[in-house]
Amino acid sequence: MSVYILGIESSCDDTSASVSKGNEILANIIASQDVHKKFGGVVPELASRAHQQNIIPVIDTALKEAKINKNQLSAIGFTRGPGLLGSLLVGTSFAKSFALGLGIPLIEVDHLQAHILAHFINNKNNIPPSFPFLCLTVSGGHTQIIRINDHFDMEILGRTIDDAAGEAFDKAAKIMGLPYPGGPSIDKLAKEGNPDAFSFPEPKVQGLDFSFSGLKTSFLYFLRDKLKVNKEFITENKADLCASIQSKIVSILIKKLKQAAVETSIKEIAIAGGVSANSLLRKSLLIAAKESGWTAHIPEISYSTDNAAMIAVTAYYKYLKNEFTDQKVTPYARANILK
Ligand code: KG4
Ligand code: ZN
């Protein structure tokens, strides 16, 4: 009998619902929240309110697009954390009520594990990684190199000691007056720029850990000094600035990933999370894979940034193990499993 799962994601500023059949995705609906744009970042209270507004229509659309009746669902999967508590509460409360009403199991999903397990979505263009593999998980809140031994056996080998890679993109964009979220804006503008136009210092961090806060500070001071001499410096050099900062962030990420691959002798290498949508990171991973004999795994763009398809597929693998969640469950805001 087919297993149909409704996945719900509401950890930050995207309300998303997905319906899966086994590990195949029948629908993946995402409502992004424009309300934060004018504030230059996510405003938690506004995010909760927007989730409350969007959640029913998004789920309704996902079920209709999947051509699935709610009574056919086998289980409800939802993001338990990490994320914004008020946002997580909306998805969690809805998932609990819907599962109870339908008399089907409830399955909690960790958002970071789900970013990684997005690689197991049945996709004609992609062969899933084989175990063990390494995954560079890069999002707005996290930057980690993880060794994945099995679907739910994951080990952190390195992590950021301060800002996440997505934060580095978002903060650099904010300094330049670009709209939130900064990553996609920098990626787009960088296409017209010279990555060697400006150079920024390399962070010196031990082992497989990362640091991005020094890079952000040196970018800020560099621009402050240039603006003293020329008020139009940013406007006149926007594309080159974007290309240079992007190139630095990506080279820091790839360098540590190469080190991790050498240290573990693992050649199955994946990237995941919002920053894995970055065009230079995707290109650089393919180049590194060719040089080092890796098999590279890159998620589709729609499964890189926040989405409920990754929640549904993770819930599916838990369903197969009968890992169900009690109705007393509450969300967690901070990393709980991959910490
Ligand atoms: O995974 P995600 O959608 O949400 C979190 O779990 O945080 O990641 C969001 C992050 C943001 O920092 C955003 O700027 C970044 O991913 N991002 C990108 C790109 N698309 C999204 N960064 C660089 N290039 C992109 N194309
Ligand atoms: Zn995410």
CSV table of C-alpha atoms and ligand atoms in Angstrom, one decimal:
chain,number,residue,atom,x,y,z
A,1,MET,CA,0.0,0.0,0.0
A,2,SER,CA,1.3,3.5,-0.8
A,3,VAL,CA,2.5,5.7,2.0
A,4,TYR,CA,1.2,9.3,1.6
A,5,ILE,CA,2.7,11.9,3.9
A,6,LEU,CA,1.8,15.6,4.4
A,7,GLY,CA,4.9,17.5,5.3
A,8,ILE,CA,4.7,20.9,7.0
A,9,GLU,CA,7.5,23.5,7.3
A,10,SER,CA,7.2,26.7,9.2
A,11,SER,CA,10.5,27.3,10.9
A,12,CYS,CA,11.4,30.7,9.6
A,13,ASP,CA,9.7,32.9,7.0
A,14,ASP,CA,8.4,30.3,4.5
A,15,THR,CA,5.1,28.5,5.0
A,16,SER,CA,5.4,25.3,3.0
A,17,ALA,CA,3.3,22.1,2.6
A,18,SER,CA,4.2,19.0,0.6
A,19,VAL,CA,2.5,15.7,-0.2
A,20,SER,CA,4.8,12.7,-0.8
A,21,LYS,CA,4.1,9.2,-2.0
A,22,GLY,CA,6.9,7.1,-0.7
A,23,ASN,CA,10.0,9.2,-1.4
A,24,GLU,CA,8.4,10.8,-4.5
A,25,ILE,CA,7.0,14.4,-4.2
A,26,LEU,CA,3.5,14.9,-5.5
A,27,ALA,CA,3.3,18.6,-4.5
A,28,ASN,CA,5.6,21.1,-2.8
A,29,ILE,CA,3.9,24.5,-2.2
A,30,ILE,CA,5.8,27.4,-0.7
A,31,ALA,CA,4.4,30.8,0.4
A,32,SER,CA,7.2,33.2,1.0
A,33,GLN,CA,6.6,36.2,3.3
A,34,ASP,CA,7.2,39.6,1.6
A,35,VAL,CA,6.3,41.4,4.8
A,36,HIS,CA,9.9,41.2,6.1
A,37,LYS,CA,11.5,42.9,3.0
A,38,LYS,CA,11.1,46.4,4.2
A,39,PHE,CA,12.7,45.6,7.6
A,40,GLY,CA,15.8,44.1,6.0
A,41,GLY,CA,15.4,40.8,7.9
A,42,VAL,CA,12.8,38.4,9.4
A,43,VAL,CA,10.6,40.0,12.1
A,44,PRO,CA,9.6,37.0,14.3
A,45,GLU,CA,6.1,38.3,15.3
A,46,LEU,CA,5.2,39.1,11.7
A,47,ALA,CA,6.4,35.7,10.6
A,48,SER,CA,4.1,33.9,13.1
A,49,ARG,CA,1.2,36.0,11.9
A,50,ALA,CA,1.9,35.3,8.3
A,51,HIS,CA,2.2,31.5,8.9
A,52,GLN,CA,-1.1,31.7,10.7
A,53,GLN,CA,-2.6,33.3,7.6
A,54,ASN,CA,-0.9,31.0,5.0
A,55,ILE,CA,-0.9,27.6,6.6
A,56,ILE,CA,-4.5,26.4,5.7
A,57,PRO,CA,-4.4,27.7,2.0
A,58,VAL,CA,-0.9,26.2,1.5
A,59,ILE,CA,-2.0,22.8,2.8
A,60,ASP,CA,-5.2,22.9,0.9
A,61,THR,CA,-3.3,23.7,-2.4
A,62,ALA,CA,-0.8,21.0,-1.7
A,63,LEU,CA,-3.5,18.3,-1.3
A,64,LYS,CA,-5.3,19.5,-4.4
A,65,GLU,CA,-2.2,19.6,-6.5
A,66,ALA,CA,-1.2,16.1,-5.3
A,67,LYS,CA,-4.8,15.0,-6.1
A,68,ILE,CA,-4.9,13.4,-2.7
A,69,ASN,CA,-7.9,13.4,-0.3
A,70,LYS,CA,-7.0,14.0,3.3
A,71,ASN,CA,-8.4,10.7,4.3
A,72,GLN,CA,-5.7,8.9,2.1
A,73,LEU,CA,-2.9,10.4,4.2
A,74,SER,CA,-0.8,7.9,6.2
A,75,ALA,CA,0.9,10.4,8.5
A,76,ILE,CA,1.7,14.1,9.1
A,77,GLY,CA,5.3,15.2,9.3
A,78,PHE,CA,6.2,18.7,10.7
A,79,THR,CA,9.3,20.7,11.5
A,80,ARG,CA,9.8,20.6,15.3
A,81,GLY,CA,12.9,22.8,15.2
A,82,PRO,CA,15.3,24.5,15.1
A,83,GLY,CA,13.8,27.9,14.1
A,84,LEU,CA,11.7,30.8,15.4
A,85,LEU,CA,9.5,29.5,18.2
A,86,GLY,CA,6.4,31.5,17.2
A,87,SER,CA,6.7,30.2,13.7
A,88,LEU,CA,7.3,26.6,14.7
A,89,LEU,CA,4.3,26.7,17.0
A,90,VAL,CA,2.0,27.4,14.1
A,91,GLY,CA,3.1,24.4,12.1
A,92,THR,CA,3.3,22.2,15.2
A,93,SER,CA,-0.1,23.0,16.5
A,94,PHE,CA,-1.7,22.5,13.1
A,95,ALA,CA,0.1,19.2,12.5
A,96,LYS,CA,-1.0,17.9,15.9
A,97,SER,CA,-4.6,18.8,15.4
A,98,PHE,CA,-4.8,17.5,11.9
A,99,ALA,CA,-3.1,14.2,12.8
A,100,LEU,CA,-5.5,13.8,15.8
A,101,GLY,CA,-8.5,14.6,13.7
A,102,LEU,CA,-7.6,12.2,11.0
A,103,GLY,CA,-6.5,9.5,13.5
A,104,ILE,CA,-3.1,9.1,11.8
A,105,PRO,CA,0.5,9.2,13.2
A,106,LEU,CA,2.4,12.5,13.9
A,107,ILE,CA,6.1,12.6,12.9
A,108,GLU,CA,8.5,15.3,14.2
A,109,VAL,CA,11.3,16.3,11.8
A,110,ASP,CA,14.5,18.1,12.5
A,111,HIS,CA,14.9,21.0,10.0
A,112,LEU,CA,18.7,20.4,9.6
A,113,GLN,CA,18.4,16.7,9.1
A,114,ALA,CA,15.7,17.4,6.6
A,115,HIS,CA,17.9,19.7,4.5
A,116,ILE,CA,20.4,16.7,4.2
A,117,LEU,CA,17.7,14.1,3.6
A,118,ALA,CA,16.3,16.2,0.7
A,119,HIS,CA,19.0,14.3,-1.3
A,120,PHE,CA,16.8,11.2,-0.9
A,121,ILE,CA,13.8,12.7,-2.7
A,122,ASN,CA,13.1,10.4,-5.6
A,123,ASN,CA,14.3,12.5,-8.6
A,124,LYS,CA,15.0,11.4,-12.1
A,125,ASN,CA,18.0,13.8,-12.4
A,126,ASN,CA,19.7,12.8,-9.2
A,127,ILE,CA,21.2,9.6,-7.8
A,128,PRO,CA,21.0,9.7,-3.9
A,129,PRO,CA,24.3,9.7,-2.1
A,130,SER,CA,25.5,6.3,-0.7
A,131,PHE,CA,26.6,6.0,2.9
A,132,PRO,CA,28.8,7.3,4.4
A,133,PHE,CA,28.8,10.7,2.7
A,134,LEU,CA,29.8,14.2,3.7
A,135,CYS,CA,27.3,17.1,3.6
A,136,LEU,CA,28.2,20.8,3.8
A,137,THR,CA,25.0,22.2,5.3
A,138,VAL,CA,24.9,25.9,4.7
A,139,SER,CA,21.8,28.0,5.6
A,140,GLY,CA,20.9,31.3,7.3
A,141,GLY,CA,21.5,29.9,10.8
A,142,HIS,CA,23.9,27.0,10.3
A,143,THR,CA,27.2,26.1,8.6
A,144,GLN,CA,28.3,22.5,9.3
A,145,ILE,CA,30.3,19.7,7.7
A,146,ILE,CA,28.4,16.5,8.6
A,147,ARG,CA,29.3,12.8,8.2
A,148,ILE,CA,26.2,10.9,7.4
A,149,ASN,CA,26.5,7.2,8.2
A,150,ASP,CA,22.8,6.4,7.7
A,151,HIS,CA,19.6,8.3,7.3
A,152,PHE,CA,19.5,9.2,11.0
A,153,ASP,CA,23.0,8.6,12.1
A,154,MET,CA,24.8,11.9,11.5
A,155,GLU,CA,28.0,13.3,13.1
A,156,ILE,CA,29.1,16.9,13.0
A,157,LEU,CA,32.8,17.2,12.0
A,158,GLY,CA,33.0,21.0,11.8
A,159,ARG,CA,30.8,24.0,12.3
A,160,THR,CA,30.9,27.8,12.3
A,161,ILE,CA,32.2,29.3,15.6
A,162,ASP,CA,30.3,32.6,14.9
A,163,ASP,CA,28.2,33.6,11.9
A,164,ALA,CA,26.7,31.1,9.4
A,165,ALA,CA,27.6,31.3,5.7
A,166,GLY,CA,24.0,32.6,4.9
A,167,GLU,CA,24.4,35.3,7.5
A,168,ALA,CA,27.7,36.3,5.9
A,169,PHE,CA,25.8,36.8,2.6
A,170,ASP,CA,22.9,38.5,4.2
A,171,LYS,CA,25.0,40.9,6.3
A,172,ALA,CA,27.3,41.8,3.4
A,173,ALA,CA,24.2,42.5,1.3
A,174,LYS,CA,22.8,44.7,4.1
A,175,ILE,CA,26.0,46.7,4.3
A,176,MET,CA,25.7,47.3,0.5
A,177,GLY,CA,22.0,48.3,0.9
A,178,LEU,CA,20.8,45.3,-1.1
A,179,PRO,CA,17.4,43.8,-0.2
A,180,TYR,CA,16.8,40.8,2.2
A,181,PRO,CA,17.5,38.0,1.7
A,182,GLY,CA,21.0,39.0,0.6
A,183,GLY,CA,22.3,35.7,-0.7
A,184,PRO,CA,20.2,35.6,-3.9
A,185,SER,CA,20.8,39.4,-4.6
A,186,ILE,CA,24.6,38.9,-4.3
A,187,ASP,CA,24.5,35.8,-6.4
A,188,LYS,CA,22.6,37.7,-9.2
A,189,LEU,CA,24.8,40.8,-9.2
A,190,ALA,CA,28.0,38.8,-8.9
A,191,LYS,CA,27.4,37.3,-12.4
A,192,GLU,CA,28.3,40.7,-13.9
A,193,GLY,CA,31.3,41.3,-11.6
A,194,ASN,CA,35.0,40.4,-11.3
A,195,PRO,CA,35.7,38.1,-8.3
A,196,ASP,CA,39.3,39.2,-8.2
A,197,ALA,CA,38.5,43.0,-8.0
A,198,PHE,CA,38.8,43.1,-4.2
A,199,SER,CA,40.5,40.7,-1.8
A,200,PHE,CA,39.5,40.0,1.8
A,201,PRO,CA,41.4,38.2,4.5
A,202,GLU,CA,41.2,34.5,5.0
A,203,PRO,CA,39.9,33.5,8.5
A,204,LYS,CA,42.3,31.3,10.5
A,205,VAL,CA,40.2,28.6,12.2
A,206,GLN,CA,41.4,25.3,13.5
A,207,GLY,CA,40.3,21.9,12.0
A,208,LEU,CA,37.1,21.7,10.1
A,209,ASP,CA,35.4,24.7,11.8
A,210,PHE,CA,34.5,28.0,10.1
A,211,SER,CA,34.4,31.6,11.0
A,212,PHE,CA,32.6,34.4,9.0
A,213,SER,CA,32.3,37.3,11.5
A,214,GLY,CA,35.9,38.6,10.7
A,215,LEU,CA,35.1,38.6,7.0
A,216,LYS,CA,32.0,40.7,7.6
A,217,THR,CA,33.9,43.2,9.8
A,218,SER,CA,36.7,43.6,7.2
A,219,PHE,CA,34.1,44.1,4.5
A,220,LEU,CA,32.4,46.7,6.6
A,221,TYR,CA,35.7,48.6,7.4
A,222,PHE,CA,36.9,48.3,3.8
A,223,LEU,CA,33.7,50.0,2.6
A,224,ARG,CA,33.7,52.6,5.3
A,225,ASP,CA,37.2,53.7,4.3
A,226,LYS,CA,36.3,53.7,0.5
A,227,LEU,CA,33.1,55.7,1.2
A,228,LYS,CA,35.1,58.4,3.0
A,229,VAL,CA,36.9,59.1,-0.3
A,230,ASN,CA,34.1,58.4,-2.7
A,231,LYS,CA,30.4,58.5,-1.6
A,232,GLU,CA,29.4,56.5,-4.8
A,233,PHE,CA,31.9,53.7,-4.2
A,234,ILE,CA,29.3,51.0,-3.5
A,235,THR,CA,27.0,52.1,-6.4
A,236,GLU,CA,30.0,52.2,-8.8
A,237,ASN,CA,31.5,48.8,-7.8
A,238,LYS,CA,28.4,46.8,-6.8
A,239,ALA,CA,28.9,43.9,-9.1
A,240,ASP,CA,32.6,43.6,-8.3
A,241,LEU,CA,32.0,43.8,-4.6
A,242,CYS,CA,29.3,41.1,-4.8
A,243,ALA,CA,31.6,38.8,-7.0
A,244,SER,CA,34.6,39.3,-4.6
A,245,ILE,CA,32.7,38.7,-1.4
A,246,GLN,CA,30.9,35.7,-2.9
A,247,SER,CA,34.1,34.2,-4.2
A,248,LYS,CA,35.7,34.5,-0.7
A,249,ILE,CA,32.8,32.9,1.1
A,250,VAL,CA,32.6,30.0,-1.4
A,251,SER,CA,36.4,29.5,-1.4
A,252,ILE,CA,36.3,29.2,2.5
A,253,LEU,CA,33.5,26.6,2.3
A,254,ILE,CA,35.2,24.5,-0.5
A,255,LYS,CA,38.6,24.6,1.2
A,256,LYS,CA,37.2,23.1,4.4
A,257,LEU,CA,35.1,20.6,2.5
A,258,LYS,CA,38.3,19.4,0.6
A,259,GLN,CA,40.1,19.1,4.0
A,260,ALA,CA,37.2,17.0,5.4
A,261,ALA,CA,37.2,14.7,2.4
A,262,VAL,CA,40.9,14.1,2.7
A,263,GLU,CA,40.7,13.5,6.5
A,264,THR,CA,37.8,11.1,6.2
A,265,SER,CA,38.7,9.5,2.8
A,266,ILE,CA,35.1,10.0,1.8
A,267,LYS,CA,34.4,10.8,-1.8
A,268,GLU,CA,30.6,11.1,-1.8
A,269,ILE,CA,30.1,14.8,-1.2
A,270,ALA,CA,26.8,16.7,-0.9
A,271,ILE,CA,25.7,20.3,-0.2
A,272,ALA,CA,22.4,21.3,1.4
A,273,GLY,CA,20.6,24.3,2.8
A,274,GLY,CA,19.7,27.7,1.4
A,275,VAL,CA,23.3,28.7,0.5
A,276,SER,CA,23.6,25.5,-1.6
A,277,ALA,CA,21.3,27.4,-4.1
A,278,ASN,CA,24.3,29.7,-4.8
A,279,SER,CA,25.5,29.4,-8.4
A,280,LEU,CA,29.2,29.7,-7.6
A,281,LEU,CA,29.1,27.2,-4.8
A,282,ARG,CA,27.3,24.7,-7.1
A,283,LYS,CA,29.9,25.3,-9.9
A,284,SER,CA,32.9,25.2,-7.5
A,285,LEU,CA,31.6,21.9,-6.0
A,286,LEU,CA,31.5,20.3,-9.5
A,287,ILE,CA,35.1,21.6,-10.2
A,288,ALA,CA,36.4,20.2,-6.9
A,289,ALA,CA,34.6,16.9,-7.6
A,290,LYS,CA,36.4,16.6,-10.9
A,291,GLU,CA,39.8,17.5,-9.4
A,292,SER,CA,39.4,15.2,-6.4
A,293,GLY,CA,37.4,12.3,-7.9
A,294,TRP,CA,34.3,12.9,-5.8
A,295,THR,CA,30.7,12.1,-6.6
A,296,ALA,CA,29.0,15.4,-6.1
A,297,HIS,CA,25.4,15.7,-4.9
A,298,ILE,CA,23.6,19.0,-5.5
A,299,PRO,CA,19.9,19.4,-4.5
A,300,GLU,CA,17.5,21.0,-7.0
A,301,ILE,CA,17.1,24.7,-6.2
A,302,SER,CA,13.5,24.2,-4.9
A,303,TYR,CA,14.8,21.6,-2.4
A,304,SER,CA,17.9,23.8,-1.4
A,305,THR,CA,16.1,26.7,0.3
A,306,ASP,CA,13.4,26.0,2.9
A,307,ASN,CA,10.7,23.6,1.6
A,308,ALA,CA,8.3,21.0,3.0
A,309,ALA,CA,9.3,18.3,0.5
A,310,MET,CA,12.4,17.7,2.6
A,311,ILE,CA,10.1,17.4,5.7
A,312,ALA,CA,7.8,14.9,4.0
A,313,VAL,CA,10.6,12.7,2.8
A,314,THR,CA,12.3,12.7,6.2
A,315,ALA,CA,9.0,11.8,7.8
A,316,TYR,CA,8.7,9.0,5.3
A,317,TYR,CA,12.0,7.4,6.4
A,318,LYS,CA,10.8,7.8,10.1
A,319,TYR,CA,7.5,6.2,9.1
A,320,LEU,CA,9.3,3.2,7.8
A,321,LYS,CA,10.9,2.9,11.2
A,322,ASN,CA,7.6,3.4,13.1
A,323,GLU,CA,9.1,6.5,14.7
A,324,PHE,CA,6.0,8.5,15.8
A,325,THR,CA,5.6,11.5,18.0
A,326,ASP,CA,3.4,12.0,21.0
A,327,GLN,CA,0.7,14.6,21.0
A,328,LYS,CA,2.5,16.4,23.9
A,329,VAL,CA,5.3,17.4,21.7
A,330,THR,CA,6.5,21.1,21.7
A,331,PRO,CA,8.9,22.8,19.3
A,332,TYR,CA,12.6,23.5,20.0
A,333,ALA,CA,14.1,26.8,18.9
A,334,ARG,CA,17.8,25.8,19.1
A,335,ALA,CA,19.6,23.0,17.4
A,336,ASN,CA,18.7,19.8,19.3
A,337,ILE,CA,19.8,16.9,17.2
A,338,LEU,CA,22.6,18.3,15.0
A,339,LYS,CA,24.2,20.5,17.7
B,1,KG4,O1,17.9,27.0,4.4
B,1,KG4,P1,17.4,28.4,4.3
B,1,KG4,O2,16.3,28.7,3.2
B,1,KG4,O3,16.8,28.9,5.6
B,1,KG4,C1,17.4,28.5,6.8
B,1,KG4,O4,17.2,27.4,7.3
B,1,KG4,O5,18.1,29.4,7.3
B,1,KG4,O6,18.6,29.4,4.1
B,1,KG4,C2,18.5,30.8,3.9
B,1,KG4,C3,19.8,31.4,3.6
B,1,KG4,C4,19.8,32.9,3.6
B,1,KG4,O7,20.9,33.4,4.4
B,1,KG4,C5,19.9,33.3,2.2
B,1,KG4,O8,20.5,34.5,1.9
B,1,KG4,C6,20.7,32.1,1.6
B,1,KG4,O9,20.2,31.0,2.3
B,1,KG4,N1,20.6,31.9,0.2
B,1,KG4,C7,21.6,32.1,-0.7
B,1,KG4,C8,21.1,31.9,-2.0
B,1,KG4,N2,19.8,31.6,-1.9
B,1,KG4,C9,19.5,31.6,-0.5
B,1,KG4,N3,22.9,32.5,-0.4
B,1,KG4,C10,23.7,32.6,-1.5
B,1,KG4,N4,23.3,32.5,-2.8
B,1,KG4,C11,22.0,32.1,-3.1
B,1,KG4,N5,21.6,31.9,-4.3
B,2,ZN,ZN,16.6,25.9,6.2
